[in-house]
Amino acid sequence: MERKYNPIMIEEKWQKRWEEEKTFHVTEDADKEKYYLLEMFPYPSGKIHMGHVRNYTIGDVVARYKKMRGYNVLHPIGWDSFGMPAENAAIDHGVPPAEWTNENIDAMKKQLKRMGFSYDWDREISTCETDYYKWEQLFFLWMYKKGLAYKKGATVNWCPKCQTVLANEQVEAGLCWRCGAEVEEQYLEQWFLRITDYVEELLDYCDKLPGWPERVLTMQKNWIGKSYGCEIVFPMADSNDVIKVFTTRQDTIFGATFMLIAAEHPLVMELVRGKEREPEVREFVERIKKQDKMMRTADFYEKEGIFLDAYCLNPVTEKKMPIYAANFVLADYGTGCVMAVPTHDQRDFEFAKKYGLELIVVIQNPDNPLDPETMTKAYVDEGILINSGQFNGMENMKALDSIADYLSSIGRGQKTIEYRLRDWGISRQRYWGAPIPIIHCEKCGAVPVPEEDLPVILPGDVELTGEGGSPLVSVKSFVETTCPNCNGPAKRETDTMDTFVESSWYFDRFCSPHFDEKPGLDKKAVNYWMPVDQYIGGIEHAILHLLYSRFYTKVLRDFGVLNFDEPFTNLLTQGMVCKETERCKEHGYLYPEEVKDGKCVHCGLDVKIGKTEKMSKSLKNVVDPDYIIREYGSDTARIFCLFAAPPEKDLEWSDQGVEGAFRFLNRVWRIVMDYLDDIRDIEIFDGKADLDREMKNLRKKIHQTIKKVTIDIDERFHFNTAISAVMELVNTLYQVKHPDKRDAKGLAVVREAIENIIILLNPIIPHMTEELWEMIGEKRKLSGISWPSYDESVAAEEEITIAIQVNGKLRGRIQVSADESGENIKKLALNNERIQRFTGDKKVIKEIYVPGKLVNIVVK
RNA sequence: GCCUGGGUGGCGGAAUAGGUAGACGCAAGGGACUUAAAAUCCCUCGGUGCUUGACACCAUGAGAGUUCGAUUCUCUCCCCAGGCACCA
């Protein structure tokens, strides 16, 4: 009997069958418990990479497993299809973005299908289609009416050569990524979403998401950056005006000796207007404004400032404080003004030293008293307040509240809270995105497009050159329109939305992907499926995508569309796929196929193996999933990705590891082939008759394996240990002597082993297991089979090994029956000949018995 | 600088309500089969020492502590990865 494992044939056969039979199509079913499993949907770049393979394989195992556990599983896929690369392809090669995008989708869809993922393809969505983004435009209108979407001036990265706005990621070391021109700051009118309205709830729920990795929540908390402090009012020395500052260190207020204002703050020029210093200050401000971006990316930059020939008063000491404009103060955090306490803030200290400003110590170091004359750096630790009037002698941290209360009692301050999080700027001066549904009318101003006029369709016939700002500006048929208010001539908004907007609600759309009524989400379906039970994706989206999605969920909830607070109950952030880099002196980095026997195929020079890094085209350390599928099949690709590392860790690619995975699949295949004829007509062992020792052990192993695999997948997503457990069972089966054809009992146990191996591996290698299932003569469909349960009494060991320690050191082992009493085991341990060599004539102080594990004898 | 993770054989990784460290796989070595090779199947495989044993000692980044017992808990330090970074 020789039937070779032919993965390609088998895989294509079953993929076709699943597609024809719509095996993974689901609908809402009130009788079944739902399970919504989602992987982050891909950008259609043209080809899937190993990161996708890993991400989607992990998800697929869970989806298939949950289905076998009886859940009604929603497992959809779609395309995050707006974005820059499509536009760049158009600029570089003249292909229309829609065409480029759809071709890529077709190609990647084929690849995903070839991997055998259990998607409900009837729910496929593509965010660049009008039937998707028209709802997004509707939500925008609702947000606009509620004041959650607004327009304001803001500085952006501007490439003067390309005449366009660049996203932060498109600025490389201060230069435009495409043309290399120096990026400038420009002040532009931009659309924003008021995420800060939800900042407290977003922060609060960080402590109510137990299914999220701690580090993601920490990153989000840091990003939100809540700080408790005080707004303090500083009166001007010679007018009735005031300067307000935000500080978290009101305990140091008595040490504030000068005032700093962000260079670009309008107050700077106001203060020097008409003064002798005005031209000098203007020059300084202009210089700083230009340098700003460069300096912010530099590791270190010199503190610089300029005196504004103005003074304010310290609100508690009434001392005169000179006012400076400074480069290191941020204009858009707090009030843009900072009280400087040079003795207890390092930046202020450096500034004071440079410009010869006064130092007053207000927190005394208890171990080593400070002297302003000799200090070489600011003292930032805790201590006792001095030079602080009625607060002298208090611990500085404890004085925070009292000083805030005092400031408020004299009308010069109050407790406040500041956040690092800013409103979300969604304007892009780009073509390939969802148009913002606003019309600008000279008479009426910004007017929202009436809901019944949606969608505002992105025009198709646009020439993309990459120059001259937003491409939509020059499309007359798009821009020129009439005002919905006054019917006069008006112009459409030409900004499109950030692509993060699409991905902020796509998971809702998957629940009713073809729903054509307002608001594009069928409440019944969405509230049945949502929230997502398990979300899986890369750690690189830990902040932006996940925070925006949480924000959108709360906004849509407040519009009455959704009835839950958070979109993702459990989150798994899988690690990256890495591979060692290879380079040759002549030809630089090499693709794996450019290396043969350690030599470069171009020049024959020795290839140097470099660091293991995330697979990337620039380092050429990539493996093409198509190649792996062609050589080994997708089942091998799947099991390798799962076996090499637990999902949250980085996975190191290993060609030999892939070989090993393939070898294991062959091993499974062969053992089933070996038994095929003998077990085809056998029923699985019913547990009624007595078995010989070998078969009893095999059965024990079967049930132990079911138990371990169930726990590993269900509780921990540790597929690597689940697979190794099945490997052990397969190894055990290989060790068993092949029962005689007439030994029905023995063969029944073997059949039990084989059936369970197939079922346990099904979520991991679905194609091969379907094929084997059919071959062993099963009539039931494997895709409809339930997950096996195990019999605890069969899995139990009859004899257990007890380790014996003397003073905590392992000195021997004894075999006892599993129900042996603790007293007897202790006795056996003490009387053990080997053990007596170590206890000898010493006195036994105590014996510790850990049930089923060990005995520790303590002697002296 | 701050905040998260994480350091275990030649390698990927197992084992944590404290209880036999190294499961499983890769690589390596040996054996069987073969005219031969590949494939396959079986065995060995952390280090050191000798008295080759059911041996002893050393081993989970380093050092201390708690404990009968620590990869697991506590403290100090070192290294690596990721995030934030003049946020007042």
PDB file of C-alpha atoms in Angstrom, chain A residues 91 118 126 141 156 179 190 215 242-243 358-359 371 395 457 493 502 550 571 637 665 715 758 773 790 805 848 850:
ATOM      1  CA  ILE A  91       1.787  58.607 -10.351  1.00  0.00           C
ATOM      2  CA  SER A 118     -12.267  29.485   6.834  1.00  0.00           C
ATOM      3  CA  SER A 126     -13.655  46.726   0.243  1.00  0.00           C
ATOM      4  CA  LEU A 141     -22.258  64.392   8.962  1.00  0.00           C
ATOM      5  CA  VAL A 156       1.234  70.166   8.971  1.00  0.00           C
ATOM      6  CA  CYS A 179      11.585  63.759  -3.604  1.00  0.00           C
ATOM      7  CA  GLN A 190      -7.771  70.890   8.609  1.00  0.00           C
ATOM      8  CA  ARG A 215       1.543  46.446  27.320  1.00  0.00           C
ATOM      9  CA  VAL A 242      -2.149  87.876  33.200  1.00  0.00           C
ATOM     10  CA  ILE A 243      -0.200  84.867  31.917  1.00  0.00           C
ATOM     11  CA  GLU A 358      18.185  83.684  39.589  1.00  0.00           C
ATOM     12  CA  LEU A 359      18.087  80.328  41.434  1.00  0.00           C
ATOM     13  CA  ASP A 371      23.353  75.527  47.628  1.00  0.00           C
ATOM     14  CA  GLU A 395       7.235  67.160  52.401  1.00  0.00           C
ATOM     15  CA  ILE A 457     -18.537  59.898  -5.026  1.00  0.00           C
ATOM     16  CA  GLU A 493     -14.342  70.149   0.172  1.00  0.00           C
ATOM     17  CA  GLU A 502     -12.321  53.234   7.383  1.00  0.00           C
ATOM     18  CA  ARG A 550     -12.525  52.375  20.439  1.00  0.00           C
ATOM     19  CA  LEU A 571      -6.919  41.130  21.813  1.00  0.00           C
ATOM     20  CA  ALA A 637       3.113  26.600   6.008  1.00  0.00           C
ATOM     21  CA  LEU A 665       2.859  15.698   8.149  1.00  0.00           C
ATOM     22  CA  GLU A 715      -7.011  28.643  27.505  1.00  0.00           C
ATOM     23  CA  ILE A 758      -7.140  13.754  12.705  1.00  0.00           C
ATOM     24  CA  TRP A 773     -10.922  11.443   7.407  1.00  0.00           C
ATOM     25  CA  TYR A 790     -11.655  12.988  27.082  1.00  0.00           C
ATOM     26  CA  GLN A 805      14.668  14.724  47.867  1.00  0.00           C
ATOM     27  CA  ILE A 848       7.268  17.043  53.307  1.00  0.00           C
ATOM     28  CA  VAL A 850       3.578  16.922  47.906  1.00  0.00           C
TER      29      VAL A 850
END
